[in-house]
Amino acid sequence: GGGGGGSGSGGPSKALQRMARAKEKANMERATKPFRTAATKGGALPMGFGAANGAADAAVAASPLPTPGLRRQRRGVAFLKTYKTGSTTVAMYMSACAYQLRLRALHPLDKGWFAPRELEARAKAFGSSAGSSATGASSGLFDVSFRHLTPHADYASLGRLLGGPAAPPLFVSILREPVSRFVSLFNFVGTIRVKYRSAEAFVAAVKGRDPALTLGDANSFCNNMAWVVSGRPLEQSYAWVDLEQGGQEAASKEAKELIQTLEGRGVVMLMSHRMSESLVLLSNLAGWDLGALQFRDMTERVQASKKYKCEKGETACAQAIKSCNGVDTALYEHYLGRFNQIIRQIPDLDRQLNAFNKKWSSRAGGAWTKKYPVNCRKKIQSPATRQFDEVHAC
């Protein structure tokens, strides 16, 4: 998404901003009214909701890094999608597993994205009806989340919606080597590619604060993975960290602080170029039985041709890309090493990988291959789609 400007920079006037905020609030009140009413009156929650919880922010932050093979029980999984990293492949895999395991998936209420503060409003709406299982452990309203988190990741609300103090969710994301991610996005966003034609020209525009270049565009190409997983608002983007005086030192400092925060939250990073290992790792951490599940590669939006190319290494384009992706580079290198450590802890990894790859390359089909909906299901559409609608219910 693009960044907004104030009235002095071609953006909306203060009056229009107030109107937009009022409309946003009204829409959120209307969308959550039936859920808030049920929680307040102690009645039954709408279809798709279990017992709510009021997980404290501190409990979310204190979630320990899970260890494969030692945590076999099911747990909520919050996948933080990053851009042009293979995250849609992960989302489709999670959707297929959710359908078969009857796991409740978190989707936007309206349109195809979460409205500003929607997750917070939905978490608060059910906080007053916190419940517990027979064992006394709080459970979340949902079991999995795999949509892009707009306008930014809200760890606290996700912690409430997918877990609780006794069973915080597993936070997962995925990273890609920054140069290849930049090039893939550069080819995907045709308007940027046509206008700037090269990575060097684009990065020069970012560095020069080209007024025609929005904050959203700069954020999309420079340190975007770090920004997504940080949970920071767009105004606190890392886009210009590397390009100021002393940028390399600043980027290293920001990366170190971010990694410390992510480690505290127990975030596990998958690797785009090692998808099979990543999905086996995810399944082991989530407690999903790979042997009992059906799945296949349902990768989407593969680019037919490479319109712009940039060789890795010491090439001018690669150096330009790295010069505005210092935080992403440090993040990627740290978590690649972390990934190598964690993946070795999976029991009988070779056997699991061989079995996974046979299914992954198959042409298996079934109801589980259906693409997840744009937004959540507010009712059962028909008896034939009951299972799908319940998995993707509001």
mmCIF file of C-alpha atoms in Angstrom, residues 57-388:
data_model
loop_
_atom_site.group_PDB
_atom_site.id
_atom_site.type_symbol
_atom_site.label_atom_id
_atom_site.label_comp_id
_atom_site.label_asym_id
_atom_site.label_seq_id
_atom_site.Cartn_x
_atom_site.Cartn_y
_atom_site.Cartn_z
ATOM 1 C CA ASP A 57 0.602 -8.533 26.067
ATOM 2 C CA ALA A 58 3.329 -9.736 28.417
ATOM 3 C CA ALA A 59 2.245 -13.346 27.971
ATOM 4 C CA VAL A 60 2.445 -12.974 24.180
ATOM 5 C CA ALA A 61 5.889 -11.399 24.405
ATOM 6 C CA ALA A 62 7.115 -14.134 26.731
ATOM 7 C CA SER A 63 6.149 -17.000 24.395
ATOM 8 C CA PRO A 64 9.189 -19.304 24.250
ATOM 9 C CA LEU A 65 10.774 -20.469 21.011
ATOM 10 C CA PRO A 66 9.243 -23.912 20.408
ATOM 11 C CA THR A 67 11.492 -26.917 19.966
ATOM 12 C CA PRO A 68 10.615 -29.422 17.211
ATOM 13 C CA GLY A 69 9.885 -32.894 18.470
ATOM 14 C CA LEU A 70 9.224 -31.707 22.006
ATOM 15 C CA ARG A 71 5.940 -29.846 21.449
ATOM 16 C CA ARG A 72 3.600 -32.318 19.784
ATOM 17 C CA GLN A 73 0.215 -31.003 20.898
ATOM 18 C CA ARG A 74 -1.814 -28.767 18.620
ATOM 19 C CA ARG A 75 -1.398 -25.037 19.045
ATOM 20 C CA GLY A 76 -2.612 -21.898 17.316
ATOM 21 C CA VAL A 77 -0.438 -20.692 14.427
ATOM 22 C CA ALA A 78 -0.185 -17.038 13.370
ATOM 23 C CA PHE A 79 1.646 -16.788 10.044
ATOM 24 C CA LEU A 80 2.892 -13.278 9.272
ATOM 25 C CA LYS A 81 2.875 -13.053 5.467
ATOM 26 C CA THR A 82 5.724 -11.136 3.875
ATOM 27 C CA TYR A 83 5.733 -9.966 0.254
ATOM 28 C CA LYS A 84 7.266 -11.863 -2.706
ATOM 29 C CA THR A 85 8.713 -14.532 -0.440
ATOM 30 C CA GLY A 86 6.555 -17.563 -1.216
ATOM 31 C CA SER A 87 4.152 -16.646 1.573
ATOM 32 C CA THR A 88 1.077 -17.434 -0.543
ATOM 33 C CA THR A 89 2.396 -20.977 -1.023
ATOM 34 C CA VAL A 90 2.584 -21.297 2.768
ATOM 35 C CA ALA A 91 -0.908 -19.801 3.136
ATOM 36 C CA MET A 92 -2.401 -22.270 0.643
ATOM 37 C CA TYR A 93 -0.728 -25.155 2.465
ATOM 38 C CA MET A 94 -2.067 -23.935 5.806
ATOM 39 C CA SER A 95 -5.546 -23.528 4.315
ATOM 40 C CA ALA A 96 -5.498 -27.117 3.004
ATOM 41 C CA CYS A 97 -4.411 -28.426 6.410
ATOM 42 C CA ALA A 98 -6.975 -26.259 8.211
ATOM 43 C CA TYR A 99 -9.794 -27.709 6.108
ATOM 44 C CA GLN A 100 -8.809 -31.308 6.870
ATOM 45 C CA LEU A 101 -8.102 -30.701 10.555
ATOM 46 C CA ARG A 102 -11.160 -28.435 10.933
ATOM 47 C CA LEU A 103 -9.068 -25.586 12.256
ATOM 48 C CA ARG A 104 -10.762 -22.194 12.403
ATOM 49 C CA ALA A 105 -9.045 -19.653 10.144
ATOM 50 C CA LEU A 106 -8.936 -15.912 10.822
ATOM 51 C CA HIS A 107 -10.020 -13.751 7.868
ATOM 52 C CA PRO A 108 -10.970 -10.080 7.396
ATOM 53 C CA LEU A 109 -14.595 -9.184 8.104
ATOM 54 C CA ASP A 110 -15.001 -7.164 4.930
ATOM 55 C CA LYS A 111 -13.187 -6.650 1.623
ATOM 56 C CA GLY A 112 -9.922 -8.548 1.245
ATOM 57 C CA TRP A 113 -7.881 -7.056 4.055
ATOM 58 C CA PHE A 114 -8.104 -6.223 7.732
ATOM 59 C CA ALA A 115 -9.372 -2.690 8.336
ATOM 60 C CA PRO A 116 -7.318 -0.384 10.580
ATOM 61 C CA ARG A 117 -7.611 -1.627 14.199
ATOM 62 C CA GLU A 118 -9.962 -4.424 13.148
ATOM 63 C CA LEU A 119 -7.924 -7.121 14.900
ATOM 64 C CA GLU A 120 -7.806 -5.021 18.058
ATOM 65 C CA ALA A 121 -11.573 -4.436 17.982
ATOM 66 C CA ARG A 122 -12.327 -8.113 17.428
ATOM 67 C CA ALA A 123 -9.964 -9.186 20.206
ATOM 68 C CA LYS A 124 -11.499 -6.693 22.650
ATOM 69 C CA ALA A 125 -15.047 -7.658 21.651
ATOM 70 C CA PHE A 126 -14.498 -11.152 22.975
ATOM 71 C CA GLY A 127 -12.226 -10.328 25.894
ATOM 72 C CA SER A 128 -15.163 -10.061 28.308
ATOM 73 C CA SER A 129 -16.345 -13.582 27.481
ATOM 74 C CA ALA A 130 -13.057 -15.316 28.285
ATOM 75 C CA GLY A 131 -13.529 -19.001 28.869
ATOM 76 C CA SER A 132 -11.472 -22.067 29.569
ATOM 77 C CA SER A 133 -11.307 -25.662 28.492
ATOM 78 C CA ALA A 134 -11.923 -28.636 30.748
ATOM 79 C CA THR A 135 -8.255 -28.554 31.727
ATOM 80 C CA GLY A 136 -8.426 -24.867 32.618
ATOM 81 C CA ALA A 137 -6.291 -23.729 29.670
ATOM 82 C CA SER A 138 -7.649 -20.770 27.735
ATOM 83 C CA SER A 139 -8.300 -21.329 24.035
ATOM 84 C CA GLY A 140 -8.352 -18.843 21.178
ATOM 85 C CA LEU A 141 -11.252 -17.924 18.953
ATOM 86 C CA PHE A 142 -9.276 -19.128 15.939
ATOM 87 C CA ASP A 143 -6.649 -21.772 15.277
ATOM 88 C CA VAL A 144 -4.713 -20.384 12.306
ATOM 89 C CA SER A 145 -4.055 -17.057 10.625
ATOM 90 C CA PHE A 146 -2.373 -16.815 7.219
ATOM 91 C CA ARG A 147 -3.557 -13.555 5.624
ATOM 92 C CA HIS A 148 -1.567 -10.370 5.091
ATOM 93 C CA LEU A 149 -1.869 -8.387 8.318
ATOM 94 C CA THR A 150 -2.977 -4.867 7.442
ATOM 95 C CA PRO A 151 -2.206 -2.129 8.137
ATOM 96 C CA HIS A 152 0.533 -3.832 10.188
ATOM 97 C CA ALA A 153 1.069 -6.907 12.371
ATOM 98 C CA ASP A 154 -0.687 -6.701 15.737
ATOM 99 C CA TYR A 155 0.977 -9.333 17.922
ATOM 100 C CA ALA A 156 -1.076 -8.593 21.023
ATOM 101 C CA SER A 157 -4.449 -8.992 19.275
ATOM 102 C CA LEU A 158 -3.280 -12.096 17.410
ATOM 103 C CA GLY A 159 -2.181 -13.525 20.739
ATOM 104 C CA ARG A 160 -5.693 -13.039 22.118
ATOM 105 C CA LEU A 161 -7.497 -14.310 19.033
ATOM 106 C CA LEU A 162 -5.350 -17.412 18.497
ATOM 107 C CA GLY A 163 -4.208 -18.349 21.960
ATOM 108 C CA GLY A 164 -4.149 -17.289 25.563
ATOM 109 C CA PRO A 165 -1.867 -17.019 28.611
ATOM 110 C CA ALA A 166 -1.718 -20.793 28.994
ATOM 111 C CA ALA A 167 -1.244 -21.553 25.292
ATOM 112 C CA PRO A 168 0.152 -18.618 23.290
ATOM 113 C CA PRO A 169 0.128 -19.118 19.518
ATOM 114 C CA LEU A 170 3.149 -19.988 17.444
ATOM 115 C CA PHE A 171 4.254 -16.918 15.466
ATOM 116 C CA VAL A 172 5.787 -17.806 12.101
ATOM 117 C CA SER A 173 6.977 -15.795 9.112
ATOM 118 C CA ILE A 174 9.092 -16.385 6.005
ATOM 119 C CA LEU A 175 12.187 -14.650 4.639
ATOM 120 C CA ARG A 176 13.835 -14.501 1.219
ATOM 121 C CA GLU A 177 17.297 -13.411 0.139
ATOM 122 C CA PRO A 178 16.855 -9.604 -0.182
ATOM 123 C CA VAL A 179 18.308 -9.127 -3.695
ATOM 124 C CA SER A 180 16.104 -11.809 -5.264
ATOM 125 C CA ARG A 181 13.058 -10.513 -3.344
ATOM 126 C CA PHE A 182 13.669 -6.968 -4.607
ATOM 127 C CA VAL A 183 14.003 -8.147 -8.226
ATOM 128 C CA SER A 184 10.858 -10.269 -8.005
ATOM 129 C CA LEU A 185 8.868 -7.336 -6.621
ATOM 130 C CA PHE A 186 10.417 -4.947 -9.173
ATOM 131 C CA ASN A 187 9.129 -7.179 -11.976
ATOM 132 C CA PHE A 188 5.762 -7.616 -10.282
ATOM 133 C CA VAL A 189 5.065 -3.890 -9.826
ATOM 134 C CA GLY A 190 5.078 -2.858 -13.479
ATOM 135 C CA THR A 191 4.596 0.858 -12.863
ATOM 136 C CA ILE A 192 7.781 1.044 -10.785
ATOM 137 C CA ARG A 193 9.767 -1.044 -13.255
ATOM 138 C CA VAL A 194 8.653 1.041 -16.232
ATOM 139 C CA LYS A 195 9.334 4.333 -14.457
ATOM 140 C CA TYR A 196 12.764 3.579 -12.958
ATOM 141 C CA ARG A 197 13.977 0.740 -15.201
ATOM 142 C CA SER A 198 16.773 -0.336 -12.846
ATOM 143 C CA ALA A 199 17.418 -1.011 -9.180
ATOM 144 C CA GLU A 200 20.113 1.651 -9.131
ATOM 145 C CA ALA A 201 17.715 4.333 -10.357
ATOM 146 C CA PHE A 202 15.011 3.336 -7.900
ATOM 147 C CA VAL A 203 17.339 3.274 -4.883
ATOM 148 C CA ALA A 204 18.760 6.640 -5.952
ATOM 149 C CA ALA A 205 15.205 8.015 -5.933
ATOM 150 C CA VAL A 206 14.640 6.632 -2.435
ATOM 151 C CA LYS A 207 17.917 8.107 -1.215
ATOM 152 C CA GLY A 208 17.151 11.460 -2.841
ATOM 153 C CA ARG A 209 13.667 11.508 -1.287
ATOM 154 C CA ASP A 210 12.057 11.849 -4.708
ATOM 155 C CA PRO A 211 8.695 13.562 -3.988
ATOM 156 C CA ALA A 212 7.056 11.373 -6.638
ATOM 157 C CA LEU A 213 8.003 8.274 -4.649
ATOM 158 C CA THR A 214 5.568 7.441 -1.835
ATOM 159 C CA LEU A 215 6.538 6.099 1.563
ATOM 160 C CA GLY A 216 4.549 2.993 0.678
ATOM 161 C CA ASP A 217 6.691 2.369 -2.407
ATOM 162 C CA ALA A 218 9.958 2.943 -0.553
ATOM 163 C CA ASN A 219 8.778 0.676 2.265
ATOM 164 C CA SER A 220 7.798 -2.077 -0.174
ATOM 165 C CA PHE A 221 11.293 -2.353 -1.639
ATOM 166 C CA CYS A 222 13.618 -1.344 1.203
ATOM 167 C CA ASN A 223 13.752 -3.403 4.420
ATOM 168 C CA ASN A 224 10.161 -4.511 3.918
ATOM 169 C CA MET A 225 10.507 -7.939 5.519
ATOM 170 C CA ALA A 226 11.860 -6.342 8.694
ATOM 171 C CA TRP A 227 8.993 -3.857 8.730
ATOM 172 C CA VAL A 228 6.309 -6.531 8.286
ATOM 173 C CA VAL A 229 7.521 -8.733 11.140
ATOM 174 C CA SER A 230 8.245 -5.768 13.423
ATOM 175 C CA GLY A 231 4.560 -4.860 13.788
ATOM 176 C CA ARG A 232 5.453 -1.175 13.443
ATOM 177 C CA PRO A 233 3.102 1.269 11.684
ATOM 178 C CA LEU A 234 4.073 2.503 8.224
ATOM 179 C CA GLU A 235 5.266 5.821 9.637
ATOM 180 C CA GLN A 236 8.022 3.884 11.441
ATOM 181 C CA SER A 237 9.236 2.120 8.300
ATOM 182 C CA TYR A 238 12.872 1.033 8.001
ATOM 183 C CA ALA A 239 12.957 2.234 4.371
ATOM 184 C CA TRP A 240 15.498 5.019 4.872
ATOM 185 C CA VAL A 241 17.577 3.529 7.703
ATOM 186 C CA ASP A 242 20.482 2.536 5.439
ATOM 187 C CA LEU A 243 20.516 5.698 3.357
ATOM 188 C CA GLU A 244 21.200 8.284 6.025
ATOM 189 C CA GLN A 245 24.650 9.239 7.277
ATOM 190 C CA GLY A 246 26.032 6.305 9.272
ATOM 191 C CA GLY A 247 23.377 4.110 7.674
ATOM 192 C CA GLN A 248 25.261 0.809 7.947
ATOM 193 C CA GLU A 249 25.740 1.214 11.671
ATOM 194 C CA ALA A 250 22.115 2.303 12.090
ATOM 195 C CA ALA A 251 20.893 -0.696 10.093
ATOM 196 C CA SER A 252 22.933 -3.075 12.244
ATOM 197 C CA LYS A 253 21.550 -1.499 15.410
ATOM 198 C CA GLU A 254 17.942 -1.694 14.173
ATOM 199 C CA ALA A 255 18.407 -5.317 13.096
ATOM 200 C CA LYS A 256 19.881 -6.308 16.462
ATOM 201 C CA GLU A 257 16.994 -4.704 18.356
ATOM 202 C CA LEU A 258 14.399 -6.262 16.053
ATOM 203 C CA ILE A 259 15.915 -9.744 16.355
ATOM 204 C CA GLN A 260 15.900 -9.410 20.138
ATOM 205 C CA THR A 261 12.198 -8.500 20.041
ATOM 206 C CA LEU A 262 11.338 -11.352 17.671
ATOM 207 C CA GLU A 263 13.264 -13.864 19.775
ATOM 208 C CA GLY A 264 11.331 -12.672 22.815
ATOM 209 C CA ARG A 265 8.074 -13.306 20.967
ATOM 210 C CA GLY A 266 9.225 -16.741 19.891
ATOM 211 C CA VAL A 267 8.898 -15.962 16.165
ATOM 212 C CA VAL A 268 10.093 -18.787 13.910
ATOM 213 C CA MET A 269 11.325 -17.884 10.413
ATOM 214 C CA LEU A 270 10.838 -20.152 7.411
ATOM 215 C CA MET A 271 13.100 -19.871 4.362
ATOM 216 C CA SER A 272 11.675 -19.234 0.899
ATOM 217 C CA HIS A 273 14.384 -21.170 -0.962
ATOM 218 C CA ARG A 274 13.878 -24.216 1.274
ATOM 219 C CA MET A 275 10.116 -24.561 1.084
ATOM 220 C CA SER A 276 9.787 -28.303 1.730
ATOM 221 C CA GLU A 277 11.931 -28.146 4.856
ATOM 222 C CA SER A 278 10.045 -25.029 5.956
ATOM 223 C CA LEU A 279 6.622 -26.669 5.690
ATOM 224 C CA VAL A 280 7.815 -29.823 7.434
ATOM 225 C CA LEU A 281 9.171 -27.612 10.217
ATOM 226 C CA LEU A 282 5.908 -25.666 10.430
ATOM 227 C CA SER A 283 3.865 -28.872 10.620
ATOM 228 C CA ASN A 284 6.070 -30.333 13.358
ATOM 229 C CA LEU A 285 5.885 -27.160 15.435
ATOM 230 C CA ALA A 286 2.112 -26.919 15.000
ATOM 231 C CA GLY A 287 1.588 -30.587 15.903
ATOM 232 C CA TRP A 288 0.047 -31.510 12.529
ATOM 233 C CA ASP A 289 0.380 -35.158 11.454
ATOM 234 C CA LEU A 290 1.879 -35.044 7.949
ATOM 235 C CA GLY A 291 1.107 -38.694 7.372
ATOM 236 C CA ALA A 292 -2.626 -38.132 7.834
ATOM 237 C CA LEU A 293 -2.854 -35.005 5.664
ATOM 238 C CA GLN A 294 -3.279 -34.511 1.939
ATOM 239 C CA PHE A 295 -1.556 -31.625 0.174
ATOM 240 C CA ARG A 296 0.275 -30.601 -2.974
ATOM 241 C CA ASP A 297 2.144 -27.634 -4.359
ATOM 242 C CA MET A 298 -0.470 -24.998 -5.211
ATOM 243 C CA THR A 299 1.978 -22.169 -5.891
ATOM 244 C CA GLU A 300 0.331 -19.099 -7.399
ATOM 245 C CA ARG A 301 1.357 -16.052 -9.441
ATOM 246 C CA VAL A 302 4.525 -17.494 -10.957
ATOM 247 C CA GLN A 303 6.017 -14.847 -13.250
ATOM 248 C CA ALA A 304 6.161 -16.138 -16.821
ATOM 249 C CA SER A 305 9.188 -14.059 -17.779
ATOM 250 C CA LYS A 306 11.944 -12.132 -16.059
ATOM 251 C CA LYS A 307 11.700 -8.603 -17.427
ATOM 252 C CA TYR A 308 14.456 -7.228 -15.223
ATOM 253 C CA LYS A 309 17.437 -9.220 -14.036
ATOM 254 C CA CYS A 310 20.108 -8.540 -11.466
ATOM 255 C CA GLU A 311 22.909 -10.980 -10.829
ATOM 256 C CA LYS A 312 23.836 -11.558 -7.211
ATOM 257 C CA GLY A 313 27.305 -10.718 -5.978
ATOM 258 C CA GLU A 314 29.278 -7.534 -6.437
ATOM 259 C CA THR A 315 27.229 -6.231 -9.366
ATOM 260 C CA ALA A 316 26.109 -2.593 -9.313
ATOM 261 C CA CYS A 317 22.421 -3.493 -9.094
ATOM 262 C CA ALA A 318 22.955 -5.955 -6.238
ATOM 263 C CA GLN A 319 25.007 -3.435 -4.317
ATOM 264 C CA ALA A 320 22.310 -0.802 -4.822
ATOM 265 C CA ILE A 321 19.628 -3.175 -3.555
ATOM 266 C CA LYS A 322 21.689 -4.142 -0.503
ATOM 267 C CA SER A 323 22.354 -0.471 0.236
ATOM 268 C CA CYS A 324 18.685 0.025 1.150
ATOM 269 C CA ASN A 325 18.153 -3.425 2.651
ATOM 270 C CA GLY A 326 20.704 -3.573 5.444
ATOM 271 C CA VAL A 327 18.159 -4.495 8.103
ATOM 272 C CA ASP A 328 16.602 -7.179 5.889
ATOM 273 C CA THR A 329 20.028 -8.604 5.040
ATOM 274 C CA ALA A 330 21.026 -8.882 8.701
ATOM 275 C CA LEU A 331 17.634 -10.393 9.546
ATOM 276 C CA TYR A 332 17.901 -12.939 6.727
ATOM 277 C CA GLU A 333 21.443 -13.990 7.591
ATOM 278 C CA HIS A 334 20.640 -14.378 11.288
ATOM 279 C CA TYR A 335 17.534 -16.467 10.716
ATOM 280 C CA LEU A 336 19.119 -18.602 8.001
ATOM 281 C CA GLY A 337 21.606 -19.739 10.631
ATOM 282 C CA ARG A 338 18.759 -20.177 13.129
ATOM 283 C CA PHE A 339 16.805 -22.214 10.577
ATOM 284 C CA ASN A 340 19.755 -24.539 10.047
ATOM 285 C CA GLN A 341 19.934 -25.124 13.793
ATOM 286 C CA ILE A 342 16.222 -25.769 14.280
ATOM 287 C CA ILE A 343 15.691 -27.988 11.240
ATOM 288 C CA ARG A 344 18.276 -30.484 12.528
ATOM 289 C CA GLN A 345 16.171 -31.025 15.646
ATOM 290 C CA ILE A 346 13.253 -32.518 13.687
ATOM 291 C CA PRO A 347 13.094 -36.255 14.381
ATOM 292 C CA ASP A 348 13.730 -38.483 11.362
ATOM 293 C CA LEU A 349 13.986 -35.437 9.078
ATOM 294 C CA ASP A 350 15.052 -37.292 5.908
ATOM 295 C CA ARG A 351 12.121 -39.686 6.087
ATOM 296 C CA GLN A 352 9.684 -36.843 6.737
ATOM 297 C CA LEU A 353 11.098 -34.811 3.843
ATOM 298 C CA ASN A 354 10.918 -37.722 1.397
ATOM 299 C CA ALA A 355 7.305 -38.444 2.362
ATOM 300 C CA PHE A 356 6.434 -34.744 2.168
ATOM 301 C CA ASN A 357 7.981 -34.263 -1.285
ATOM 302 C CA LYS A 358 6.086 -37.230 -2.731
ATOM 303 C CA LYS A 359 2.790 -35.623 -1.725
ATOM 304 C CA TRP A 360 3.974 -32.113 -2.618
ATOM 305 C CA SER A 361 4.715 -33.112 -6.224
ATOM 306 C CA SER A 362 1.516 -35.130 -6.643
ATOM 307 C CA ARG A 363 -1.667 -34.135 -8.454
ATOM 308 C CA ALA A 364 -3.917 -35.013 -5.553
ATOM 309 C CA GLY A 365 -7.235 -33.218 -5.417
ATOM 310 C CA GLY A 366 -10.221 -32.771 -3.193
ATOM 311 C CA ALA A 367 -12.293 -30.215 -1.333
ATOM 312 C CA TRP A 368 -9.154 -29.161 0.597
ATOM 313 C CA THR A 369 -7.674 -27.623 -2.595
ATOM 314 C CA LYS A 370 -10.338 -24.897 -2.723
ATOM 315 C CA LYS A 371 -8.870 -21.412 -2.337
ATOM 316 C CA TYR A 372 -9.670 -19.716 0.959
ATOM 317 C CA PRO A 373 -12.302 -16.935 0.733
ATOM 318 C CA VAL A 374 -11.545 -13.235 0.299
ATOM 319 C CA ASN A 375 -13.189 -12.507 3.648
ATOM 320 C CA CYS A 376 -14.766 -14.582 6.392
ATOM 321 C CA ARG A 377 -18.005 -16.503 6.012
ATOM 322 C CA LYS A 378 -20.803 -14.857 7.986
ATOM 323 C CA LYS A 379 -23.145 -17.823 7.493
ATOM 324 C CA ILE A 380 -23.258 -21.305 6.054
ATOM 325 C CA GLN A 381 -23.779 -20.868 2.309
ATOM 326 C CA SER A 382 -25.256 -24.326 1.744
ATOM 327 C CA PRO A 383 -25.151 -27.823 3.295
ATOM 328 C CA ALA A 384 -22.609 -28.841 0.645
ATOM 329 C CA THR A 385 -20.148 -26.165 1.796
ATOM 330 C CA ARG A 386 -20.738 -26.513 5.552
ATOM 331 C CA GLN A 387 -17.224 -27.693 6.422
ATOM 332 C CA PHE A 388 -15.585 -24.971 4.297
#
